[in-house]
Amino acid sequence: MVCGKTYSPDEVTYVCPDHGNEGILDVVYDYDAIARAITPETLAADPDPTLWRYKPLLPVASDAAVPPLTVGGTPLYEAPRLAAGLGLKHVWVKDDGREPTASFKDRASVIAILKAREAGASVITTASTGNAAAALAGLAASVGYPTVIFVPASAPQAKIAQLLTFGARVLLVEGTYDDAFDLCLEAADAFGWYNRNTGYNPYMSEGKKTVSYEICEQLGWDAPDVIFVPVGDGCIIGGVYKGLYDLMQLGWIDRMPRLIGVQAEGSNYLAEAWERGEDVLTKPPIQARTVADSISAGLPRDRLKAMRAVRESQGAFVTVSDEAILRAIPELAQMTGVFAEPAAAAAYAGLRRAVELGLVSPEERIVVLSTGSGLKDVASAMKGAELTGAQPYHVRPSLEDVRRALDD
Ligand SMILES: *Cc1c(COP(=O)(O)O)cnc(C)c1O
């Protein structure tokens, strides 16, 4: 992505040798060969609902054995009440809280399992704000692969509980996600582990791109006009773009949706770079601080792909406050029945913001990507409920108390 040089898959494992950790690679495909292996018609006849229905579009061997957990195939819900509340006509919510470990990261981690096996590695490692680690630990557990995980000590309890439950060796790093990331790269190198790190391992955005295939297929290959994506490291939005790019190359969709990257005000590296026209290769890290832990990134590791996604799709970045994020949790839940963690609800908060800024118009077909389950961070969900004044009533076991609660 930095110099434009190309390598064959057996020449390099992670990054461009000339550009070190900044030299994130992009996987290149032979679309003519793919078009002979898979078409919208063969897909329509394929009963497999998981992301493996798109195997010819993924960087794995056609006969590679896949883990048993079902990744992908998440629902795309139309949300007419939510749309009407914003003066819009067509809004859908893609609910990736419904993945096996309850976040979008399963789409990437499942690819890491196959690539680690291919490499013959005995251990897989990753640094993570929590979800990528939980995804890796869960998918590894499904096939009995050992994992070593680096997360910031501040990660929400539920995510740490997932890691321990899946049997990962968990290292709580006293520092930020950025510190955990650097330490993990060092350790992987020192101990010869397979490295799943976001914005380093080029195959992770390839798993993530499958969400775009699903959205377009679920909409009958009539691409939406706009997609809202929460952005931390930028790997998801880079993957969303890549998936749409593939579909354009194959001629299965006829236009590129605008991608709107949503960042927290306290973790706005990419939004700031976008606004100021800064070069993300030289822009220094910021201090990231937000309630939406999954999008807290002082130096977004996949910043080149994220910037490309927004630029090439004529999209934009918007930022939302932590309060707007917390309020978005109950609002999205009450309008759609989808319970999102803070980073996921940020995408919906970003849609609200974009409406205020006039970035979307009433007739446009809009998809909001909900990337993780609300059960991942119950403490934040409680804060969101409190902000909207919602509270439970304490009642004695008497009808009189029930009446009082109903009259309140
Ligand atoms: C990781 C994550 C994001 C952000 O993805 P990036 O690739 O870091 O930009 C958003 N939401 C949730 C729930 C996540 O786990």
CSV table of C-alpha atoms and ligand atoms in Angstrom, one decimal:
chain,number,residue,atom,x,y,z
A,1,MET,CA,0.0,0.0,0.0
A,2,VAL,CA,3.0,2.4,0.4
A,3,CYS,CA,5.2,1.7,-2.6
A,4,GLY,CA,3.0,-0.3,-4.9
A,5,LYS,CA,5.4,-3.3,-5.2
A,6,THR,CA,3.8,-6.7,-5.6
A,7,TYR,CA,4.9,-10.1,-4.1
A,8,SER,CA,3.7,-13.7,-4.6
A,9,PRO,CA,2.1,-15.2,-1.4
A,10,ASP,CA,5.1,-17.4,-0.7
A,11,GLU,CA,7.5,-14.5,-0.8
A,12,VAL,CA,6.1,-12.6,2.2
A,13,THR,CA,4.0,-13.4,5.2
A,14,TYR,CA,2.8,-10.1,6.6
A,15,VAL,CA,4.3,-6.7,5.5
A,16,CYS,CA,6.4,-5.3,2.7
A,17,PRO,CA,10.0,-6.0,3.4
A,18,ASP,CA,11.0,-2.5,2.2
A,19,HIS,CA,8.6,-0.7,4.5
A,20,GLY,CA,8.5,-2.7,7.7
A,21,ASN,CA,5.4,-2.4,9.9
A,22,GLU,CA,4.0,0.5,7.9
A,23,GLY,CA,4.1,-1.6,4.7
A,24,ILE,CA,0.6,-3.2,4.9
A,25,LEU,CA,-0.1,-5.4,1.9
A,26,ASP,CA,-3.3,-5.7,-0.2
A,27,VAL,CA,-4.3,-9.1,-1.6
A,28,VAL,CA,-4.6,-9.1,-5.4
A,29,TYR,CA,-7.0,-11.5,-7.2
A,30,ASP,CA,-7.5,-13.0,-10.6
A,31,TYR,CA,-11.1,-11.9,-11.2
A,32,ASP,CA,-11.4,-13.8,-14.5
A,33,ALA,CA,-10.6,-17.1,-12.7
A,34,ILE,CA,-13.1,-16.1,-9.9
A,35,ALA,CA,-15.8,-15.4,-12.3
A,36,ARG,CA,-15.5,-18.9,-13.7
A,37,ALA,CA,-15.8,-20.4,-10.2
A,38,ILE,CA,-18.7,-18.4,-8.8
A,39,THR,CA,-21.6,-16.2,-10.0
A,40,PRO,CA,-24.7,-14.7,-8.4
A,41,GLU,CA,-26.6,-17.7,-9.9
A,42,THR,CA,-24.4,-20.3,-8.3
A,43,LEU,CA,-24.6,-18.4,-5.1
A,44,ALA,CA,-28.4,-18.3,-5.2
A,45,ALA,CA,-28.3,-22.1,-5.4
A,46,ASP,CA,-25.8,-22.5,-2.6
A,47,PRO,CA,-27.4,-23.5,0.7
A,48,ASP,CA,-24.3,-22.6,2.8
A,49,PRO,CA,-25.2,-19.4,4.7
A,50,THR,CA,-21.7,-18.8,6.1
A,51,LEU,CA,-18.9,-16.7,4.6
A,52,TRP,CA,-17.5,-19.8,3.0
A,53,ARG,CA,-20.1,-19.5,0.3
A,54,TYR,CA,-17.6,-16.9,-1.0
A,55,LYS,CA,-14.6,-19.1,-0.8
A,56,PRO,CA,-13.3,-18.5,-4.4
A,57,LEU,CA,-13.0,-14.8,-3.3
A,58,LEU,CA,-11.0,-15.6,-0.2
A,59,PRO,CA,-7.2,-16.1,0.1
A,60,VAL,CA,-7.6,-19.8,1.1
A,61,ALA,CA,-7.2,-23.1,-0.8
A,62,SER,CA,-10.5,-24.4,-2.2
A,63,ASP,CA,-10.1,-27.7,-0.2
A,64,ALA,CA,-9.0,-26.0,3.0
A,65,ALA,CA,-10.8,-27.5,6.1
A,66,VAL,CA,-12.7,-24.7,7.9
A,67,PRO,CA,-13.5,-24.4,11.6
A,68,PRO,CA,-17.0,-25.7,12.7
A,69,LEU,CA,-18.3,-22.4,14.1
A,70,THR,CA,-20.5,-20.6,11.7
A,71,VAL,CA,-19.1,-17.2,10.7
A,72,GLY,CA,-21.0,-14.8,8.5
A,73,GLY,CA,-24.5,-15.0,7.3
A,74,THR,CA,-25.7,-12.4,9.8
A,75,PRO,CA,-29.1,-10.7,9.3
A,76,LEU,CA,-29.7,-7.4,7.5
A,77,TYR,CA,-32.8,-5.9,9.1
A,78,GLU,CA,-34.8,-3.1,7.5
A,79,ALA,CA,-35.4,-0.4,10.1
A,80,PRO,CA,-38.4,1.7,9.0
A,81,ARG,CA,-39.1,3.3,12.4
A,82,LEU,CA,-35.5,4.3,12.9
A,83,ALA,CA,-35.4,5.7,9.3
A,84,ALA,CA,-38.6,7.7,9.8
A,85,GLY,CA,-37.3,9.2,13.0
A,86,LEU,CA,-34.3,10.6,11.0
A,87,GLY,CA,-36.4,11.8,8.1
A,88,LEU,CA,-35.1,8.9,5.9
A,89,LYS,CA,-36.8,6.2,3.8
A,90,HIS,CA,-34.5,3.2,3.6
A,91,VAL,CA,-32.2,2.2,6.5
A,92,TRP,CA,-30.9,-1.3,7.2
A,93,VAL,CA,-28.9,-2.6,10.2
A,94,LYS,CA,-26.4,-5.4,9.5
A,95,ASP,CA,-26.2,-7.2,12.9
A,96,ASP,CA,-22.8,-8.6,13.3
A,97,GLY,CA,-23.3,-8.9,17.0
A,98,ARG,CA,-24.8,-12.3,15.9
A,99,GLU,CA,-21.4,-13.8,15.0
A,100,PRO,CA,-20.3,-16.8,17.2
A,101,THR,CA,-18.2,-14.7,19.6
A,102,ALA,CA,-20.6,-11.8,19.2
A,103,SER,CA,-18.5,-9.4,17.1
A,104,PHE,CA,-17.5,-8.7,13.5
A,105,LYS,CA,-14.0,-9.8,14.3
A,106,ASP,CA,-14.9,-13.5,13.8
A,107,ARG,CA,-14.9,-12.8,10.0
A,108,ALA,CA,-11.1,-12.0,10.2
A,109,SER,CA,-10.1,-14.5,12.9
A,110,VAL,CA,-11.5,-17.4,11.1
A,111,ILE,CA,-9.1,-16.6,8.2
A,112,ALA,CA,-6.2,-16.4,10.7
A,113,ILE,CA,-6.9,-20.0,11.7
A,114,LEU,CA,-6.5,-21.3,8.2
A,115,LYS,CA,-3.4,-19.1,7.4
A,116,ALA,CA,-1.7,-20.2,10.7
A,117,ARG,CA,-2.3,-23.9,9.7
A,118,GLU,CA,-1.0,-23.2,6.3
A,119,ALA,CA,2.2,-21.7,7.9
A,120,GLY,CA,2.5,-24.7,10.2
A,121,ALA,CA,2.5,-22.4,13.3
A,122,SER,CA,2.1,-24.0,16.7
A,123,VAL,CA,0.6,-20.9,18.4
A,124,ILE,CA,-1.5,-17.9,17.1
A,125,THR,CA,-1.2,-14.5,18.8
A,126,THR,CA,-2.9,-11.2,18.6
A,127,ALA,CA,-3.1,-7.8,20.3
A,128,SER,CA,-6.6,-6.5,20.6
A,129,THR,CA,-8.9,-4.1,22.3
A,130,GLY,CA,-10.9,-7.2,23.1
A,131,ASN,CA,-13.1,-8.4,20.3
A,132,ALA,CA,-10.4,-9.6,17.9
A,133,ALA,CA,-8.8,-11.6,20.7
A,134,ALA,CA,-12.2,-13.1,21.8
A,135,ALA,CA,-12.8,-14.0,18.2
A,136,LEU,CA,-9.4,-15.6,17.7
A,137,ALA,CA,-9.6,-17.4,21.1
A,138,GLY,CA,-13.1,-18.8,20.3
A,139,LEU,CA,-12.4,-19.9,16.8
A,140,ALA,CA,-9.0,-21.4,17.9
A,141,ALA,CA,-10.9,-23.3,20.7
A,142,SER,CA,-13.2,-24.8,18.1
A,143,VAL,CA,-10.3,-26.5,16.5
A,144,GLY,CA,-7.9,-26.9,19.5
A,145,TYR,CA,-5.3,-24.3,18.5
A,146,PRO,CA,-3.4,-22.6,21.3
A,147,THR,CA,-3.5,-18.8,21.5
A,148,VAL,CA,-1.6,-16.1,23.3
A,149,ILE,CA,-3.5,-12.8,23.7
A,150,PHE,CA,-2.3,-9.3,24.5
A,151,VAL,CA,-5.1,-6.9,25.7
A,152,PRO,CA,-5.0,-3.6,27.6
A,153,ALA,CA,-5.7,-4.3,31.3
A,154,SER,CA,-8.7,-1.9,30.9
A,155,ALA,CA,-10.6,-4.1,28.4
A,156,PRO,CA,-14.2,-4.7,29.5
A,157,GLN,CA,-14.8,-7.7,31.8
A,158,ALA,CA,-17.0,-9.7,29.3
A,159,LYS,CA,-14.2,-9.7,26.7
A,160,ILE,CA,-11.6,-10.9,29.2
A,161,ALA,CA,-14.1,-13.5,30.5
A,162,GLN,CA,-14.5,-14.8,26.9
A,163,LEU,CA,-10.7,-15.1,26.5
A,164,LEU,CA,-10.3,-17.1,29.7
A,165,THR,CA,-13.3,-19.2,29.0
A,166,PHE,CA,-11.9,-20.2,25.6
A,167,GLY,CA,-8.7,-21.2,27.2
A,168,ALA,CA,-6.4,-18.5,25.8
A,169,ARG,CA,-3.2,-17.5,27.6
A,170,VAL,CA,-4.2,-13.9,28.5
A,171,LEU,CA,-1.6,-11.2,29.0
A,172,LEU,CA,-3.2,-8.0,30.4
A,173,VAL,CA,-0.9,-5.3,29.3
A,174,GLU,CA,-0.4,-2.3,31.6
A,175,GLY,CA,-0.8,0.3,28.9
A,176,THR,CA,-3.0,1.1,25.9
A,177,TYR,CA,-4.0,-1.0,23.0
A,178,ASP,CA,-1.1,0.6,21.1
A,179,ASP,CA,1.3,-0.7,23.7
A,180,ALA,CA,-0.2,-4.1,23.6
A,181,PHE,CA,0.1,-4.1,19.8
A,182,ASP,CA,3.9,-3.3,19.8
A,183,LEU,CA,4.6,-5.9,22.5
A,184,CYS,CA,2.7,-8.5,20.6
A,185,LEU,CA,4.7,-7.9,17.4
A,186,GLU,CA,7.9,-8.2,19.4
A,187,ALA,CA,6.8,-11.4,21.1
A,188,ALA,CA,5.5,-13.0,17.9
A,189,ASP,CA,8.9,-12.3,16.3
A,190,ALA,CA,10.8,-13.6,19.3
A,191,PHE,CA,8.8,-16.9,19.7
A,192,GLY,CA,7.8,-17.6,16.1
A,193,TRP,CA,4.0,-17.4,16.6
A,194,TYR,CA,1.5,-16.8,13.8
A,195,ASN,CA,0.5,-13.2,14.0
A,196,ARG,CA,-3.1,-12.1,13.5
A,197,ASN,CA,-2.6,-8.5,14.3
A,198,THR,CA,-4.9,-6.0,12.6
A,199,GLY,CA,-3.2,-3.7,10.1
A,200,TYR,CA,-0.2,-6.0,9.9
A,201,ASN,CA,-1.6,-9.3,8.8
A,202,PRO,CA,-2.9,-8.6,5.2
A,203,TYR,CA,-5.4,-11.4,5.3
A,204,MET,CA,-7.6,-9.9,8.0
A,205,SER,CA,-9.3,-7.4,5.7
A,206,GLU,CA,-10.0,-10.2,3.3
A,207,GLY,CA,-12.2,-11.9,5.9
A,208,LYS,CA,-13.8,-8.6,6.8
A,209,LYS,CA,-14.7,-7.9,3.2
A,210,THR,CA,-17.3,-10.7,3.2
A,211,VAL,CA,-19.7,-8.4,5.0
A,212,SER,CA,-20.0,-6.4,1.7
A,213,TYR,CA,-20.8,-9.5,-0.3
A,214,GLU,CA,-23.5,-10.3,2.2
A,215,ILE,CA,-25.0,-6.9,2.2
A,216,CYS,CA,-25.1,-6.7,-1.6
A,217,GLU,CA,-26.5,-10.2,-1.9
A,218,GLN,CA,-29.1,-9.6,0.7
A,219,LEU,CA,-30.2,-6.5,-1.2
A,220,GLY,CA,-30.5,-8.5,-4.5
A,221,TRP,CA,-27.1,-7.2,-5.8
A,222,ASP,CA,-28.6,-3.7,-5.8
A,223,ALA,CA,-25.8,-1.9,-3.8
A,224,PRO,CA,-26.8,0.6,-1.1
A,225,ASP,CA,-25.9,4.3,-1.5
A,226,VAL,CA,-24.2,4.7,1.8
A,227,ILE,CA,-22.7,2.4,4.4
A,228,PHE,CA,-21.8,3.6,8.0
A,229,VAL,CA,-18.8,1.9,9.6
A,230,PRO,CA,-17.4,2.4,13.0
A,231,VAL,CA,-13.6,3.0,12.7
A,232,GLY,CA,-10.7,2.3,15.1
A,233,ASP,CA,-7.8,0.8,13.4
A,234,GLY,CA,-9.6,1.1,10.1
A,235,CYS,CA,-9.4,-2.6,9.1
A,236,ILE,CA,-13.2,-3.1,8.9
A,237,ILE,CA,-13.8,-0.1,6.7
A,238,GLY,CA,-10.8,-1.1,4.5
A,239,GLY,CA,-12.4,-4.6,4.3
A,240,VAL,CA,-15.8,-3.2,3.5
A,241,TYR,CA,-14.3,-1.2,0.6
A,242,LYS,CA,-12.3,-4.2,-0.6
A,243,GLY,CA,-15.4,-6.3,-0.8
A,244,LEU,CA,-17.3,-3.7,-2.8
A,245,TYR,CA,-14.2,-3.3,-5.0
A,246,ASP,CA,-14.2,-7.0,-5.8
A,247,LEU,CA,-17.9,-6.9,-6.6
A,248,MET,CA,-17.3,-3.9,-9.0
A,249,GLN,CA,-14.5,-5.8,-10.7
A,250,LEU,CA,-16.8,-8.8,-11.2
A,251,GLY,CA,-19.6,-6.5,-12.4
A,252,TRP,CA,-22.0,-7.9,-9.8
A,253,ILE,CA,-22.8,-4.3,-8.6
A,254,ASP,CA,-22.8,-1.2,-10.7
A,255,ARG,CA,-21.8,1.5,-8.3
A,256,MET,CA,-19.6,2.0,-5.3
A,257,PRO,CA,-21.5,3.0,-2.1
A,258,ARG,CA,-20.1,6.0,-0.2
A,259,LEU,CA,-18.4,4.8,3.0
A,260,ILE,CA,-18.8,7.0,6.0
A,261,GLY,CA,-16.2,6.2,8.7
A,262,VAL,CA,-17.5,7.0,12.2
A,263,GLN,CA,-14.9,7.8,14.9
A,264,ALA,CA,-15.3,8.8,18.6
A,265,GLU,CA,-14.4,12.4,19.3
A,266,GLY,CA,-11.7,11.1,21.7
A,267,SER,CA,-10.2,8.8,19.1
A,268,ASN,CA,-10.4,10.8,15.9
A,269,TYR,CA,-7.0,10.2,14.3
A,270,LEU,CA,-8.5,9.4,10.9
A,271,ALA,CA,-11.3,11.9,11.0
A,272,GLU,CA,-8.8,14.7,11.8
A,273,ALA,CA,-6.4,13.6,9.1
A,274,TRP,CA,-9.3,13.6,6.6
A,275,GLU,CA,-10.4,17.0,7.6
A,276,ARG,CA,-7.0,18.5,7.5
A,277,GLY,CA,-5.7,16.6,4.5
A,278,GLU,CA,-2.8,15.2,6.5
A,279,ASP,CA,-0.6,12.3,5.3
A,280,VAL,CA,-1.3,9.4,7.6
A,281,LEU,CA,2.2,7.9,7.0
A,282,THR,CA,3.7,10.8,8.9
A,283,LYS,CA,0.9,12.0,11.2
A,284,PRO,CA,2.0,11.2,14.8
A,285,PRO,CA,-0.2,9.2,17.1
A,286,ILE,CA,-2.8,10.8,19.3
A,287,GLN,CA,-3.9,10.0,22.8
A,288,ALA,CA,-7.1,8.0,22.3
A,289,ARG,CA,-9.8,8.1,25.0
A,290,THR,CA,-13.3,6.9,24.5
A,291,VAL,CA,-16.0,4.8,26.1
A,292,ALA,CA,-16.2,2.9,22.9
A,293,ASP,CA,-13.2,0.7,23.6
A,294,SER,CA,-13.3,-1.2,20.3
A,295,ILE,CA,-12.7,2.0,18.3
A,296,SER,CA,-10.0,3.4,20.7
A,297,ALA,CA,-6.8,3.6,18.6
A,298,GLY,CA,-4.1,6.3,19.0
A,299,LEU,CA,-2.4,5.1,15.8
A,300,PRO,CA,-4.9,3.3,13.6
A,301,ARG,CA,-2.9,0.4,12.2
A,302,ASP,CA,-4.9,0.1,9.0
A,303,ARG,CA,-4.9,3.8,8.3
A,304,LEU,CA,-3.8,3.5,4.7
A,305,LYS,CA,-6.6,1.2,3.8
A,306,ALA,CA,-9.1,3.2,5.8
A,307,MET,CA,-8.2,6.5,4.0
A,308,ARG,CA,-8.3,4.7,0.6
A,309,ALA,CA,-11.8,3.4,1.4
A,310,VAL,CA,-13.2,6.8,2.2
A,311,ARG,CA,-11.4,8.6,-0.6
A,312,GLU,CA,-12.1,6.1,-3.4
A,313,SER,CA,-15.8,5.8,-2.3
A,314,GLN,CA,-16.2,9.6,-2.1
A,315,GLY,CA,-17.3,9.1,1.5
A,316,ALA,CA,-16.4,11.0,4.6
A,317,PHE,CA,-15.4,10.7,8.2
A,318,VAL,CA,-17.7,12.0,11.0
A,319,THR,CA,-17.1,12.0,14.8
A,320,VAL,CA,-19.5,11.5,17.7
A,321,SER,CA,-19.2,12.2,21.4
A,322,ASP,CA,-19.1,9.6,24.0
A,323,GLU,CA,-22.5,10.8,25.3
A,324,ALA,CA,-24.0,10.4,21.8
A,325,ILE,CA,-22.6,6.9,21.6
A,326,LEU,CA,-24.0,5.9,25.0
A,327,ARG,CA,-27.4,7.4,24.1
A,328,ALA,CA,-27.3,5.5,20.7
A,329,ILE,CA,-27.3,2.2,22.5
A,330,PRO,CA,-30.9,2.2,23.9
A,331,GLU,CA,-32.1,4.3,20.9
A,332,LEU,CA,-30.9,1.7,18.3
A,333,ALA,CA,-32.2,-1.1,20.5
A,334,GLN,CA,-35.6,0.4,20.9
A,335,MET,CA,-36.0,1.2,17.2
A,336,THR,CA,-34.7,-2.1,15.9
A,337,GLY,CA,-34.3,-4.7,18.6
A,338,VAL,CA,-30.6,-4.8,18.0
A,339,PHE,CA,-28.5,-4.5,21.2
A,340,ALA,CA,-25.1,-3.0,20.3
A,341,GLU,CA,-21.9,-2.4,22.2
A,342,PRO,CA,-20.6,1.2,22.3
A,343,ALA,CA,-18.4,1.0,19.2
A,344,ALA,CA,-21.2,-0.6,17.2
A,345,ALA,CA,-23.8,1.9,18.4
A,346,ALA,CA,-21.3,4.6,17.2
A,347,ALA,CA,-22.2,3.7,13.6
A,348,TYR,CA,-25.8,4.6,14.3
A,349,ALA,CA,-24.8,7.8,16.2
A,350,GLY,CA,-22.7,8.6,13.1
A,351,LEU,CA,-25.8,8.3,10.9
A,352,ARG,CA,-27.6,10.8,13.1
A,353,ARG,CA,-24.6,13.1,12.8
A,354,ALA,CA,-24.5,12.7,9.1
A,355,VAL,CA,-28.1,13.6,8.8
A,356,GLU,CA,-27.5,16.8,10.8
A,357,LEU,CA,-24.5,17.6,8.5
A,358,GLY,CA,-26.5,17.0,5.3
A,359,LEU,CA,-24.2,14.1,4.2
A,360,VAL,CA,-27.1,11.8,3.3
A,361,SER,CA,-30.4,12.6,1.6
A,362,PRO,CA,-33.9,11.2,2.4
A,363,GLU,CA,-34.2,8.9,-0.6
A,364,GLU,CA,-30.8,7.2,-0.2
A,365,ARG,CA,-30.5,3.5,0.7
A,366,ILE,CA,-28.4,3.4,3.8
A,367,VAL,CA,-26.8,0.5,5.7
A,368,VAL,CA,-25.5,0.8,9.3
A,369,LEU,CA,-23.0,-1.8,10.3
A,370,SER,CA,-23.6,-2.9,13.9
A,371,THR,CA,-20.3,-4.6,14.7
A,372,GLY,CA,-20.6,-6.1,18.2
A,373,SER,CA,-23.2,-7.3,20.8
A,374,GLY,CA,-24.3,-5.1,23.7
A,375,LEU,CA,-23.6,-8.0,26.0
A,376,LYS,CA,-19.9,-7.3,25.5
A,377,ASP,CA,-20.1,-4.2,27.7
A,378,VAL,CA,-23.1,-4.2,30.0
A,379,ALA,CA,-21.7,-1.4,32.2
A,380,SER,CA,-21.9,1.0,29.2
A,381,ALA,CA,-25.3,-0.2,28.3
A,382,MET,CA,-26.5,0.7,31.8
A,383,LYS,CA,-24.9,4.2,31.4
A,384,GLY,CA,-26.8,4.7,28.2
A,385,ALA,CA,-30.1,3.6,29.8
A,386,GLU,CA,-29.5,6.1,32.7
A,387,LEU,CA,-28.8,8.9,30.3
A,388,THR,CA,-32.2,8.4,28.7
A,389,GLY,CA,-33.8,8.3,32.2
A,390,ALA,CA,-34.7,4.6,32.0
A,391,GLN,CA,-34.7,2.9,35.4
A,392,PRO,CA,-36.1,-0.3,36.9
A,393,TYR,CA,-38.8,0.0,39.6
A,394,HIS,CA,-38.4,-1.8,43.0
A,395,VAL,CA,-41.7,-3.4,44.0
A,396,ARG,CA,-42.9,-5.4,46.9
A,397,PRO,CA,-44.8,-8.5,45.7
A,398,SER,CA,-48.1,-6.6,45.7
A,399,LEU,CA,-50.4,-5.3,42.9
A,400,GLU,CA,-50.5,-1.9,44.6
A,401,ASP,CA,-46.8,-1.5,43.9
A,402,VAL,CA,-47.3,-2.6,40.3
A,403,ARG,CA,-50.0,0.1,39.8
A,404,ARG,CA,-47.7,2.7,41.3
A,405,ALA,CA,-44.9,1.7,38.9
A,406,LEU,CA,-47.3,1.8,35.9
A,407,ASP,CA,-48.6,5.3,36.8
A,408,ASP,CA,-45.1,6.8,37.1
B,1,LIG,C1,-12.8,-3.8,16.0
B,1,LIG,C2,-14.1,-3.2,16.1
B,1,LIG,C3,-14.4,-2.0,15.4
B,1,LIG,C4,-13.5,-1.2,14.6
B,1,LIG,O1,-12.8,-1.9,13.6
B,1,LIG,P1,-11.4,-1.4,13.1
B,1,LIG,O2,-11.0,-2.4,12.1
B,1,LIG,O3,-10.5,-1.4,14.3
B,1,LIG,O4,-11.6,0.0,12.6
B,1,LIG,C5,-15.7,-1.5,15.6
B,1,LIG,N1,-16.6,-2.1,16.3
B,1,LIG,C6,-16.4,-3.3,17.0
B,1,LIG,C7,-17.4,-3.9,17.8
B,1,LIG,C8,-15.1,-3.8,16.9
B,1,LIG,O5,-14.8,-4.9,17.6
